[in-house]
Coordinates of C-alpha atoms in Angstrom, one line a residue:
Chain A
X97 CA 107.0 -224.6 10.6
X98 CA 106.2 -227.8 12.8
X99 CA 109.5 -229.4 11.6
X100 CA 111.3 -226.3 12.6
X101 CA 109.6 -226.4 16.1
X102 CA 110.3 -230.2 16.3
X103 CA 114.0 -229.7 15.7
X104 CA 114.2 -226.9 18.3
X105 CA 112.2 -228.7 21.0
X106 CA 111.3 -232.3 21.5
X107 CA 107.9 -233.1 22.9
X108 CA 109.7 -234.0 26.2
X109 CA 111.3 -230.6 26.2
X110 CA 108.0 -228.9 25.9
X111 CA 106.6 -231.1 28.7
X112 CA 109.3 -230.0 30.8
X113 CA 108.9 -226.5 29.9
X114 CA 105.1 -226.4 30.8
X115 CA 106.0 -228.0 34.0
X116 CA 108.7 -225.6 35.0
X117 CA 109.1 -222.2 33.5
X118 CA 105.6 -222.4 31.8
X119 CA 103.9 -222.8 35.0
X120 CA 106.0 -220.2 36.8
X121 CA 105.2 -217.7 34.0
X122 CA 101.5 -218.5 34.2
X123 CA 101.4 -218.1 38.0
X124 CA 103.3 -215.0 37.9
X125 CA 101.1 -213.4 35.4
X126 CA 98.0 -214.6 37.3
X127 CA 99.3 -213.1 40.6
X128 CA 100.5 -209.9 38.9
X129 CA 97.0 -209.6 37.0
X130 CA 95.1 -210.2 40.1
X131 CA 97.0 -207.5 42.0
X132 CA 96.3 -205.2 39.1
X133 CA 92.8 -205.8 39.0
X134 CA 92.4 -205.6 42.6
X135 CA 94.2 -202.2 42.6
X136 CA 91.9 -200.9 39.7
X137 CA 88.8 -202.0 41.7
X138 CA 89.6 -200.8 45.3
X139 CA 91.6 -197.7 44.5
X140 CA 88.3 -196.3 43.4
X141 CA 87.0 -196.4 46.8
X142 CA 83.5 -195.8 48.1
X143 CA 81.9 -192.9 49.9
X144 CA 80.7 -193.6 53.4
X145 CA 77.1 -194.0 53.6
X146 CA 75.7 -191.2 56.0
X147 CA 72.2 -192.5 55.9
X148 CA 71.3 -194.3 59.2
X149 CA 71.0 -198.0 58.5
X150 CA 68.1 -199.8 59.7
X151 CA 68.7 -201.4 63.3
X152 CA 67.6 -204.7 62.2
X153 CA 68.0 -206.1 58.7
X154 CA 67.6 -209.6 57.3
X155 CA 70.2 -208.7 54.6
X156 CA 74.0 -208.1 54.6
X157 CA 76.9 -208.3 52.3
X158 CA 78.1 -211.6 53.6
X159 CA 74.6 -213.3 53.3
X160 CA 74.4 -212.1 49.6
X161 CA 77.7 -213.7 48.8
X162 CA 76.1 -217.0 49.7
X163 CA 72.6 -216.5 48.4
X164 CA 73.4 -215.4 45.0
X165 CA 74.7 -218.8 44.2
X166 CA 71.1 -219.9 44.1
X167 CA 68.9 -218.3 41.4
X168 CA 65.7 -216.7 42.6
X169 CA 62.5 -218.6 41.9
X170 CA 61.4 -216.0 39.3
X171 CA 64.7 -216.6 37.5
X172 CA 64.2 -220.5 37.4
X173 CA 60.5 -220.1 36.3
X174 CA 61.3 -217.8 33.4
X175 CA 64.5 -219.3 32.1
X176 CA 65.7 -222.6 33.6
X177 CA 68.2 -223.3 30.7
X178 CA 70.7 -220.6 31.6
X179 CA 71.3 -221.4 35.3
X180 CA 71.1 -225.2 34.6
X181 CA 73.9 -225.0 31.9
X182 CA 75.8 -222.6 34.0
X183 CA 75.7 -224.9 37.0
X184 CA 76.5 -227.9 34.7
X185 CA 79.6 -226.2 33.5
X186 CA 80.9 -224.9 37.0
X187 CA 80.2 -228.3 38.8
X188 CA 81.7 -230.3 35.9
X189 CA 84.7 -227.9 35.5
X190 CA 85.6 -227.9 39.2
X191 CA 85.0 -231.6 39.5
X192 CA 87.3 -232.5 36.7
X193 CA 89.9 -229.9 38.1
X194 CA 89.9 -231.0 41.7
X195 CA 88.5 -234.6 41.9
X196 CA 90.6 -236.3 39.0
X197 CA 93.0 -238.7 40.7
X198 CA 96.0 -237.6 38.6
X199 CA 95.3 -233.8 39.5
X200 CA 95.2 -234.8 43.2
X201 CA 98.4 -236.7 42.8
X202 CA 100.0 -233.5 41.3
X203 CA 98.7 -231.4 44.5
X204 CA 100.2 -234.1 46.8
X205 CA 103.6 -233.7 44.9
X206 CA 103.5 -229.9 45.1
X207 CA 101.8 -229.2 48.3
X208 CA 102.3 -232.5 50.2
X209 CA 98.6 -233.2 50.9
X210 CA 95.8 -234.7 48.9
X211 CA 92.0 -235.5 49.2
X212 CA 89.7 -238.1 48.0
X213 CA 88.7 -238.0 44.3
X214 CA 86.3 -239.6 41.9
X215 CA 87.0 -242.6 39.8
X216 CA 88.7 -241.6 36.5
X217 CA 85.8 -243.1 34.2
X218 CA 83.4 -241.0 36.1
X219 CA 85.6 -237.8 35.6
X220 CA 86.0 -238.8 31.9
X221 CA 82.2 -238.8 31.4
X222 CA 82.1 -235.5 33.5
X223 CA 84.6 -233.9 31.2
X224 CA 82.4 -234.7 28.2
X225 CA 79.4 -233.3 29.9
X226 CA 81.3 -230.3 30.7
X227 CA 82.3 -229.8 27.2
X228 CA 78.7 -230.2 26.2
X229 CA 77.9 -227.5 28.7
X230 CA 80.4 -225.2 27.1
X231 CA 78.7 -225.8 23.7
X232 CA 75.5 -225.0 25.4
X233 CA 76.9 -221.8 26.7
X234 CA 78.2 -221.0 23.2
X235 CA 74.9 -221.9 21.6
X236 CA 73.1 -219.6 24.0
X237 CA 75.4 -216.7 23.3
X238 CA 74.9 -217.1 19.4
X239 CA 71.2 -218.0 19.5
X240 CA 69.6 -215.9 22.4
X241 CA 69.2 -212.4 21.0
X242 CA 69.7 -210.8 24.6
X243 CA 73.0 -212.8 25.2
X244 CA 74.2 -212.0 21.5
X245 CA 73.5 -208.3 21.9
X246 CA 75.5 -208.1 25.1
X247 CA 78.4 -210.6 24.2
X248 CA 81.8 -209.3 23.0
X249 CA 85.1 -211.0 21.9
X250 CA 85.9 -211.6 25.5
X251 CA 82.8 -213.8 26.1
X252 CA 83.5 -216.2 23.2
X253 CA 87.3 -216.2 24.0
X254 CA 86.7 -217.4 27.5
X255 CA 84.7 -220.2 26.4
X256 CA 87.5 -221.4 24.2
X257 CA 90.0 -220.9 27.1
X258 CA 87.9 -223.0 29.3
X259 CA 87.1 -225.7 26.8
X260 CA 90.8 -226.3 25.7
X261 CA 92.0 -227.9 29.1
X262 CA 89.0 -230.1 29.0
X263 CA 89.5 -231.1 25.4
X264 CA 93.3 -231.8 25.6
X265 CA 92.8 -233.5 29.0
X266 CA 90.1 -235.8 27.5
X267 CA 92.5 -236.7 24.5
X268 CA 95.5 -237.1 26.6
X269 CA 93.6 -239.4 28.9
X270 CA 92.5 -241.5 25.9
X271 CA 95.9 -241.2 24.1
X272 CA 94.1 -239.9 21.0
X273 CA 95.2 -237.6 18.0
X274 CA 98.6 -236.7 19.3
X275 CA 101.3 -238.7 21.3
X276 CA 100.5 -238.7 25.0
X277 CA 103.6 -236.7 25.9
X278 CA 102.7 -233.9 23.5
X279 CA 99.0 -233.8 24.3
X280 CA 99.8 -233.7 28.2
X281 CA 102.1 -230.9 27.3
X282 CA 99.4 -229.1 25.5
X283 CA 97.0 -229.9 28.3
X284 CA 99.2 -228.2 30.7
X285 CA 99.9 -225.4 28.5
X286 CA 96.2 -224.8 27.9
X287 CA 95.6 -224.9 31.7
X288 CA 98.3 -222.4 32.1
X289 CA 97.1 -220.2 29.4
X290 CA 93.6 -220.3 31.2
X291 CA 95.4 -219.2 34.6
X292 CA 97.4 -216.5 33.0
X293 CA 94.5 -214.9 31.3
X294 CA 92.0 -215.1 34.1
X295 CA 92.6 -211.7 35.6
X296 CA 92.4 -210.0 32.2
X297 CA 89.1 -211.5 31.0
X298 CA 85.5 -211.9 32.4
X299 CA 87.0 -215.0 34.1
X300 CA 88.0 -212.6 36.7
X301 CA 84.4 -212.8 38.0
X302 CA 85.7 -215.9 39.9
X303 CA 86.9 -213.5 42.5
X304 CA 85.3 -210.2 41.9
X305 CA 81.8 -211.6 42.3
X306 CA 82.6 -211.9 46.0
X307 CA 83.1 -208.3 46.1
X308 CA 80.1 -207.4 43.8
X309 CA 77.8 -209.5 45.8
X310 CA 79.1 -208.1 49.0
X311 CA 78.5 -204.5 47.8
X312 CA 75.0 -205.5 46.5
X313 CA 74.0 -207.1 49.9
X314 CA 75.4 -204.4 51.8
X315 CA 73.5 -201.7 49.9
X316 CA 70.3 -203.6 50.3
X317 CA 71.0 -204.9 53.8
X318 CA 71.4 -201.3 55.2
X319 CA 68.0 -200.5 53.9
X320 CA 66.5 -203.7 55.7
X321 CA 66.4 -205.9 52.5
X322 CA 68.0 -209.3 51.9
X323 CA 69.1 -209.1 48.3
Chain B
X249 CA 75.9 -174.3 34.4
X250 CA 75.0 -175.2 30.7
X251 CA 75.0 -178.9 29.7
X252 CA 77.8 -180.1 27.5
X253 CA 79.4 -183.6 26.6
X254 CA 82.4 -182.7 28.5
X255 CA 80.4 -182.0 31.7
X256 CA 78.6 -185.3 31.2
X257 CA 81.9 -187.2 30.6
X258 CA 83.3 -185.8 33.7
X259 CA 80.0 -186.6 35.7
X260 CA 80.2 -190.1 34.5
X261 CA 83.9 -190.4 35.7
X262 CA 82.8 -188.9 39.0
X263 CA 80.2 -191.4 39.8
X264 CA 82.3 -194.5 39.1
X265 CA 83.4 -196.1 42.5
X266 CA 84.6 -199.4 43.6
X267 CA 81.2 -201.0 43.6
X268 CA 80.7 -200.0 39.9
X269 CA 84.2 -201.4 39.0
X270 CA 83.2 -204.6 40.8
X271 CA 80.0 -204.9 39.0
X272 CA 81.4 -204.4 35.5
X273 CA 84.4 -206.7 36.3
X274 CA 82.1 -209.3 37.3
X275 CA 79.4 -209.3 34.6
X276 CA 79.7 -212.4 32.6
X277 CA 76.9 -211.2 30.1
X278 CA 74.5 -214.1 31.0
X279 CA 71.5 -212.0 30.1
X280 CA 69.4 -213.1 33.3
X281 CA 68.7 -209.3 34.3
X282 CA 66.6 -209.0 31.1
X283 CA 64.1 -211.6 32.5
X284 CA 63.7 -209.5 35.5
X285 CA 63.0 -206.3 33.6
X286 CA 59.4 -205.6 32.7
X287 CA 60.5 -203.5 29.7
X288 CA 62.2 -206.4 28.4
X289 CA 59.6 -209.2 29.4
X290 CA 56.7 -207.1 27.8
X291 CA 58.5 -206.3 24.7
X292 CA 60.9 -209.0 24.0
X293 CA 63.3 -206.3 22.7
X294 CA 67.0 -207.0 23.6
X295 CA 68.0 -203.5 23.9
X296 CA 65.9 -203.4 27.2
X297 CA 68.3 -205.8 28.9
X298 CA 69.3 -203.8 32.0
X299 CA 73.1 -204.2 31.9
X300 CA 72.9 -203.1 28.3
X301 CA 71.6 -199.8 29.3
X302 CA 75.0 -199.1 31.0
X303 CA 77.1 -199.5 27.9
X304 CA 78.3 -195.8 28.0
X305 CA 79.2 -195.9 31.8
X306 CA 81.1 -199.2 31.1
X307 CA 82.9 -197.6 28.2
X308 CA 84.1 -194.6 30.5
X309 CA 85.1 -197.2 33.3
X310 CA 87.2 -199.2 30.7
X311 CA 88.9 -196.1 29.3
X312 CA 89.5 -194.2 32.4
X313 CA 89.9 -196.9 35.3
X314 CA 91.5 -199.9 33.7
X315 CA 95.1 -200.1 32.7
X316 CA 94.6 -202.0 29.4
X317 CA 91.6 -199.5 28.6
X318 CA 93.8 -196.5 29.3
X319 CA 96.7 -197.8 27.1
X320 CA 94.3 -198.9 24.2
X321 CA 92.6 -195.5 24.2
X322 CA 95.8 -193.6 24.5
X323 CA 97.1 -195.5 21.6
X324 CA 94.0 -194.9 19.6
X325 CA 93.1 -198.7 19.5
X326 CA 89.7 -198.2 21.0
X327 CA 87.1 -195.4 20.5
X328 CA 86.2 -193.2 23.4
X329 CA 82.5 -192.6 24.2
X330 CA 80.9 -189.9 22.0
X331 CA 78.1 -187.5 22.5
X332 CA 76.0 -189.4 19.8
X333 CA 76.3 -192.6 21.8
X334 CA 75.3 -191.0 25.0
X335 CA 72.2 -189.4 23.4
X336 CA 71.3 -192.7 21.7
X337 CA 71.3 -194.4 25.3
X338 CA 69.0 -191.7 26.7
X339 CA 65.7 -193.5 26.0
X340 CA 67.2 -196.7 27.5
X341 CA 68.3 -194.9 30.7
X342 CA 65.2 -192.8 31.1
X343 CA 62.2 -194.2 29.4
X344 CA 62.7 -197.9 30.0
X345 CA 64.2 -198.0 33.5
X346 CA 62.0 -197.0 36.5
X347 CA 65.1 -197.7 38.8
X348 CA 62.9 -200.5 40.4
X349 CA 65.9 -202.6 41.1
X350 CA 64.5 -205.8 40.2
X351 CA 67.4 -206.7 38.1
X352 CA 69.8 -206.0 41.0
X353 CA 68.0 -208.9 43.0
X354 CA 68.7 -211.5 40.4
X355 CA 72.1 -210.9 39.0
X356 CA 74.0 -214.0 39.7
X357 CA 77.3 -212.2 40.2
X358 CA 75.6 -209.6 42.4
X359 CA 75.5 -206.5 40.2
X360 CA 73.4 -203.8 41.6
X361 CA 72.3 -202.5 38.1
X362 CA 69.8 -200.0 39.4
X363 CA 72.6 -198.3 41.6
X364 CA 74.4 -197.9 38.3
X365 CA 71.4 -196.6 36.2
X366 CA 71.1 -194.0 39.0
X367 CA 74.6 -192.9 38.3
X368 CA 74.6 -193.0 34.6
X369 CA 71.7 -190.5 34.7
X370 CA 74.1 -188.1 36.4
X371 CA 76.1 -188.1 33.2
X372 CA 73.2 -187.9 30.9
X373 CA 71.6 -185.1 32.6
X374 CA 75.0 -183.2 32.5
X375 CA 75.4 -183.9 28.9
X376 CA 72.0 -182.4 28.3
X377 CA 70.4 -185.7 27.2
X378 CA 67.6 -186.0 29.9
X379 CA 64.1 -186.0 28.5
X380 CA 62.3 -182.9 28.0
X381 CA 59.4 -183.8 30.4
X382 CA 61.7 -184.5 33.3
X383 CA 63.8 -181.5 32.7
X384 CA 60.7 -179.3 32.9
X385 CA 59.8 -180.8 36.0
X386 CA 63.1 -180.1 37.4
X387 CA 63.1 -176.5 36.2
X388 CA 59.9 -176.0 38.0
X389 CA 61.3 -177.4 41.1
X390 CA 64.2 -174.8 40.8
X391 CA 61.9 -171.9 39.9
X392 CA 58.8 -172.7 42.1
X393 CA 60.1 -175.2 44.6
X394 CA 57.8 -177.9 43.2
X395 CA 58.0 -180.3 40.3
X396 CA 54.3 -179.8 39.4
X397 CA 54.5 -176.2 40.2
X398 CA 52.3 -176.3 43.3
X399 CA 52.5 -173.2 45.5
X400 CA 51.7 -172.8 49.2
X401 CA 48.2 -171.3 48.3
X402 CA 47.3 -174.5 46.6
X403 CA 48.2 -176.5 49.6
X404 CA 46.3 -174.0 51.9
X405 CA 43.3 -174.5 49.7
X406 CA 43.4 -178.2 50.1
X407 CA 44.0 -178.0 54.0
X408 CA 40.8 -176.0 54.2
X409 CA 38.9 -178.6 52.2
X410 CA 40.2 -181.3 54.2
X411 CA 39.6 -179.4 57.4
X412 CA 35.9 -179.0 56.4
X413 CA 35.8 -182.6 55.4
X414 CA 37.0 -184.1 58.5
X415 CA 36.1 -181.3 61.1
X416 CA 39.7 -181.5 62.4
X417 CA 42.5 -178.9 62.5
X418 CA 45.5 -179.6 60.2
X419 CA 48.4 -178.1 61.9
X420 CA 51.0 -176.0 60.0
X421 CA 54.4 -174.6 61.2
X422 CA 53.7 -176.0 64.7
X423 CA 56.9 -175.6 66.6
X424 CA 58.4 -178.7 68.3
X425 CA 55.7 -181.1 67.1
X426 CA 57.0 -184.8 67.1
X427 CA 56.5 -185.3 63.4
X428 CA 56.8 -183.2 60.3
X429 CA 54.5 -184.7 57.6
X430 CA 55.2 -184.3 54.0
X431 CA 53.3 -184.7 50.9
X432 CA 53.9 -185.8 47.4
X433 CA 52.9 -183.2 44.7
X434 CA 50.5 -185.8 43.3
X435 CA 48.8 -186.2 46.8
X436 CA 48.3 -182.3 47.0
X437 CA 46.7 -182.3 43.4
X438 CA 45.0 -185.7 43.1
X439 CA 44.7 -187.3 46.3
X440 CA 44.3 -184.6 49.2
X441 CA 42.3 -187.2 51.1
X442 CA 45.6 -188.4 52.2
X443 CA 45.9 -185.3 54.2
X444 CA 42.6 -185.8 55.7
X445 CA 43.4 -189.3 56.6
X446 CA 46.4 -188.2 58.4
X447 CA 44.6 -185.8 60.3
X448 CA 42.0 -188.4 61.5
X449 CA 44.6 -191.2 62.2
X450 CA 46.9 -188.8 64.2
X451 CA 44.0 -187.5 66.1
X452 CA 43.0 -191.1 67.2
X453 CA 46.5 -192.0 68.0
X454 CA 47.4 -188.8 69.8
X455 CA 50.3 -188.0 67.5
X456 CA 51.8 -184.6 67.7
X457 CA 52.4 -183.4 64.1
X458 CA 52.7 -180.6 61.8
X459 CA 53.0 -179.5 58.2
X460 CA 55.6 -176.9 57.1
X461 CA 54.7 -174.0 54.9
X462 CA 58.4 -173.9 53.8
X463 CA 58.8 -177.6 52.9
X464 CA 55.6 -179.5 52.1
X465 CA 56.6 -181.5 49.2
X466 CA 58.9 -184.5 49.4
X467 CA 58.9 -185.3 45.6
X468 CA 62.4 -185.1 44.4
X469 CA 62.9 -184.8 40.6
X470 CA 66.6 -184.2 41.1
X471 CA 66.9 -188.0 42.1
X472 CA 64.8 -188.9 39.1
X473 CA 66.6 -186.9 36.4
X474 CA 70.0 -187.5 38.0
X475 CA 71.1 -184.1 39.1
X476 CA 72.4 -184.3 42.6
X477 CA 72.9 -180.5 43.0
X478 CA 69.1 -180.1 42.7
X479 CA 68.3 -183.3 44.7
X480 CA 70.5 -181.8 47.4
X481 CA 68.6 -178.4 47.3
X482 CA 65.3 -180.1 47.6
X483 CA 66.3 -182.3 50.5
X484 CA 68.0 -179.4 52.2
X485 CA 64.7 -177.4 52.1
X486 CA 63.2 -180.2 54.1
X487 CA 66.1 -180.5 56.5
X488 CA 65.9 -176.8 57.2
X489 CA 62.3 -176.8 57.9
X490 CA 62.6 -179.9 60.1
X491 CA 65.4 -178.3 62.2
X492 CA 63.7 -174.9 62.4
X493 CA 60.5 -176.7 63.6
X494 CA 62.6 -178.9 66.0
X495 CA 60.7 -182.0 65.2
X496 CA 61.9 -185.4 66.0
X497 CA 60.9 -187.1 62.9
X498 CA 60.0 -186.5 59.3
X499 CA 57.4 -188.6 57.6
X500 CA 57.8 -189.6 54.1
X501 CA 54.4 -189.6 52.2
X502 CA 53.0 -192.4 50.1
X503 CA 55.5 -191.8 47.4
X504 CA 58.4 -194.2 46.4
X505 CA 61.3 -191.9 45.3
X506 CA 60.4 -189.3 47.9
X507 CA 61.3 -192.0 50.5
X508 CA 64.5 -193.0 48.6
X509 CA 65.4 -189.4 48.3
X510 CA 65.0 -188.3 51.9
X511 CA 65.8 -191.6 53.8
X512 CA 68.7 -193.0 52.0
X513 CA 70.2 -190.4 49.5
X514 CA 69.4 -187.4 51.5
X515 CA 72.3 -187.5 54.2
X516 CA 74.6 -188.3 51.5
X517 CA 73.6 -185.5 49.3
X518 CA 73.8 -182.8 52.1
X519 CA 77.2 -184.4 53.4
X520 CA 75.9 -185.0 57.0
X521 CA 73.6 -187.3 59.0
X522 CA 70.3 -185.9 60.1
X523 CA 69.5 -184.9 63.5
X524 CA 66.0 -186.2 63.0
X525 CA 64.5 -189.6 61.9
X526 CA 62.9 -190.3 58.7
X527 CA 60.0 -192.7 58.7
X528 CA 57.7 -193.8 55.8
X529 CA 53.9 -193.3 56.7
X530 CA 53.6 -197.1 56.6
X531 CA 56.2 -197.7 59.1
X532 CA 54.6 -195.1 61.5
X533 CA 51.2 -196.5 60.9
X534 CA 52.4 -200.0 61.7
X535 CA 54.2 -198.9 64.9
X536 CA 51.0 -197.1 66.1
X537 CA 49.0 -200.1 65.2
X538 CA 51.4 -202.3 67.3
X539 CA 51.3 -199.9 70.1
X540 CA 47.5 -200.1 70.0
X541 CA 47.2 -196.4 69.5
X542 CA 45.1 -196.9 66.4
X543 CA 42.1 -199.2 66.3
X544 CA 40.2 -200.2 63.5
X545 CA 36.7 -201.4 63.0
X546 CA 35.1 -203.7 60.4
X547 CA 36.8 -205.4 57.5
X548 CA 36.5 -205.1 53.9
X549 CA 35.0 -208.4 52.5
X550 CA 35.8 -207.7 49.0
X551 CA 38.9 -209.3 47.7
X552 CA 41.9 -207.0 47.6
X553 CA 45.5 -207.1 46.6
X554 CA 48.5 -205.0 47.4
X555 CA 51.0 -203.4 45.1
X556 CA 54.5 -202.9 46.6
X557 CA 56.0 -199.7 45.6
X558 CA 59.6 -200.6 44.4
X559 CA 61.3 -197.8 46.4
X560 CA 59.3 -198.7 49.5
X561 CA 59.6 -202.3 49.5
X562 CA 62.6 -203.7 47.4
X563 CA 64.8 -200.5 47.7
X564 CA 63.3 -199.3 51.0
X565 CA 62.8 -202.3 53.3
X566 CA 59.2 -201.5 54.2
X567 CA 57.7 -205.0 53.4
X568 CA 55.8 -206.6 56.3
X569 CA 54.2 -203.2 57.6
X570 CA 51.6 -202.9 54.9
X571 CA 50.7 -206.6 55.2
X572 CA 50.0 -206.2 58.9
X573 CA 47.9 -203.1 58.3
X574 CA 46.0 -204.8 55.7
X575 CA 45.5 -207.8 58.0
X576 CA 43.5 -205.5 60.3
X577 CA 41.1 -204.1 57.5
X578 CA 41.0 -206.8 54.8
X579 CA 39.0 -210.0 55.3
X580 CA 40.1 -211.4 51.8
X581 CA 43.7 -210.2 51.1
X582 CA 45.4 -211.8 48.1
X583 CA 49.0 -211.6 47.6
X584 CA 50.2 -211.1 44.0
X585 CA 52.8 -213.6 42.5
X586 CA 56.2 -212.1 43.1
X587 CA 55.0 -209.8 45.9
X588 CA 57.3 -208.1 48.3
X589 CA 60.8 -207.6 47.4
X590 CA 60.3 -209.2 43.9
X591 CA 57.3 -207.3 43.1
X592 CA 57.1 -206.0 39.5
X593 CA 57.0 -202.3 39.1
X594 CA 53.9 -200.3 38.1
X595 CA 56.1 -199.3 35.0
X596 CA 56.2 -195.5 35.7
X597 CA 58.6 -194.9 38.7
X598 CA 61.8 -193.2 38.5
X599 CA 60.6 -190.4 36.3
X600 CA 59.3 -192.5 33.5
X601 CA 55.6 -191.2 34.3
X602 CA 56.8 -187.7 34.0
X603 CA 58.4 -188.3 30.7
X604 CA 56.0 -187.8 27.7
X605 CA 58.6 -189.7 25.4
X606 CA 57.9 -192.8 27.5
X607 CA 54.2 -192.9 27.4
X608 CA 53.7 -195.7 24.9
X609 CA 56.2 -198.1 26.4
X610 CA 55.0 -197.3 29.9
X611 CA 51.5 -198.6 29.1
X612 CA 53.2 -201.7 27.3
X613 CA 55.0 -202.4 30.4
X614 CA 52.1 -202.1 32.4
X615 CA 51.0 -205.4 31.0
X616 CA 53.0 -207.2 33.7
X617 CA 51.0 -205.6 36.4
X618 CA 47.8 -206.4 34.6
X619 CA 48.6 -210.2 34.3
X620 CA 49.6 -210.2 38.1
X621 CA 46.4 -208.4 39.0
X622 CA 44.2 -210.6 37.0
X623 CA 45.8 -213.7 38.5
X624 CA 44.6 -212.7 41.9
X625 CA 41.0 -212.2 40.8
X626 CA 40.9 -209.0 43.0
X627 CA 39.1 -206.0 41.8
X628 CA 40.5 -203.7 44.5
X629 CA 44.2 -202.8 44.6
X630 CA 45.7 -201.0 47.4
X631 CA 49.1 -199.3 47.2
X632 CA 51.2 -196.8 49.1
X633 CA 52.7 -194.5 46.5
X634 CA 50.9 -191.7 44.8
X635 CA 52.9 -192.1 41.7
X636 CA 52.2 -195.8 41.3
X637 CA 48.6 -195.0 41.8
X638 CA 48.4 -192.5 39.0
X639 CA 50.3 -194.9 36.8
X640 CA 48.2 -197.9 37.5
X641 CA 45.0 -195.8 37.0
X642 CA 46.2 -195.0 33.5
X643 CA 47.1 -198.5 32.9
X644 CA 43.9 -199.8 33.9
X645 CA 42.2 -197.3 31.8
X646 CA 44.3 -198.2 28.8
X647 CA 43.5 -202.0 29.2
X648 CA 39.9 -201.2 30.1
X649 CA 40.2 -202.9 33.5
X650 CA 37.6 -202.5 36.2
X651 CA 39.7 -202.2 39.3
X652 CA 39.6 -199.8 42.1
X653 CA 42.7 -198.3 43.6
X654 CA 43.1 -197.2 47.0
X655 CA 45.9 -195.6 49.1
X656 CA 46.8 -197.7 52.3
X657 CA 46.7 -194.6 54.6
X658 CA 43.3 -193.7 53.4
X659 CA 42.0 -197.2 53.8
X660 CA 43.2 -197.4 57.3
X661 CA 41.7 -194.0 58.1
X662 CA 38.2 -195.1 56.6
X663 CA 38.2 -198.1 59.0
X664 CA 39.1 -196.1 62.3
X665 CA 36.6 -196.9 65.0
X666 CA 34.2 -194.2 65.0
X667 CA 33.7 -193.3 68.6
X668 CA 37.2 -192.7 69.1
X669 CA 37.6 -190.2 66.1
X670 CA 34.8 -188.1 67.2

């Protein structure tokens, strides 16, 4: 199978495909998917609230969008591991994505602007830590009875989807397992897979949580509560 | 209309709106809501995880309102919600959720889970899966106009008793009074002193008020069971009475769900804004205090603590008022850990205390309140919801605790300056 594949497409061909049509497909699916999910969400609408809101309220939808990024003290106190691992994952993932010098170089090539990054060895270590956080998230899903009960295929799939770009990126950087060209192609491919599937998995929370938090904050804010 | 699965399914479809869709789309199944729910923390049973209680609603959303869900259900790749599933979820939706909304405060993606439990109950009730105790209370409301079956004569008896007790007249059907006062069923039956307290406070403050013989109860079991048609009728009765008497404001009693029903859900249920204001009694008392219209005398030296009723604090925004009022009358007020908007429920709100099926788990969940209470070292607990009060008293008895429970309005009335009341 591999031989057939190889005869049809060289490593360089694959790399070129991921950089060209592959990326276009992924971006297209992402945009189409986001439009679909947006339509699914907003087409349902919401009835106007006829109850008079409080004249003064400490809460609002906008406020909750920001404040929900910090766990309540009662959450920290009862279960520090979940927010800690989640923070570790999100910070690590976004740092490797946006602060790795070659990624910034890519942005410069495409968009024509760049920003300061972190030294590669630091990102390297961060990638490992982020992978560790993914393992932690997976362990939590499998071991914690609450998480296990409410987890479905999607929840495990998104862990694999998020881990693949980190793993392939790490191996490509270290020239391990496969040739650099092939590993880099797989790295880009895995990132494209993540991008394309984002709207259709629970990863869509990256965008919808802004809406959910806004509604939550608005519902509470009208009643005079900062949620 | 008789209950059926089709009606239930249809009701579930009806209640799904953009917020619900945004909540289900955003959930990453992190399980943090479990840690905010006293039914989970006191049992350790994962089925009480708040978001899990919404599985049937989520299924309907997926199948009816997402493209992939629609395709897969039309192709027979995924199973539709069944009546058995819905029935199996009834205990999770009614017995182990008080709609306290604590989970809605901690969800990192911002899901208002209590908002959705309130909605799923509409489907449950329409499918005939509401618990018997709550159904009976609702039937009494339809038949007799009162969930506990209280008739006007019972109120009149209590009025006479309180008039004798206080030496004051309790006005009824007074045209163009400023305020129409309402009572909760529990207050009429168990805590009639609330009525006497109102009479004394309003006398001193010079508040023009009245009761109505047509609408004296604010308890709304339609909200608790999840039948908006009934909830609407109960609200309408009050609205009609208020408009007929031409009052400026309606006072919601010391009852959590009554406040939610009247203040926040009411206008949406009847489909128009009110032409009068709705205030909770604690809001009014605090306003009178700020205006210097009620003056208190002497302070309780014994340590006391305050239990925030969920619907009044977290879901109602009345948080500082009780503290300011307590500041006037209590020398040793001790705040519970997690007080205010993050307070723990008594365990019996949202229809749980009216549901015999939930009795055991309600007492189990009360352990949270017990621990909170014990940590303060206080043996007097003040609250502002007749239902909380009954549940707390039951819990205290079950755990053999020596704690006195008082209503805040009553406490204020007890400390009114004597010369001005006479």
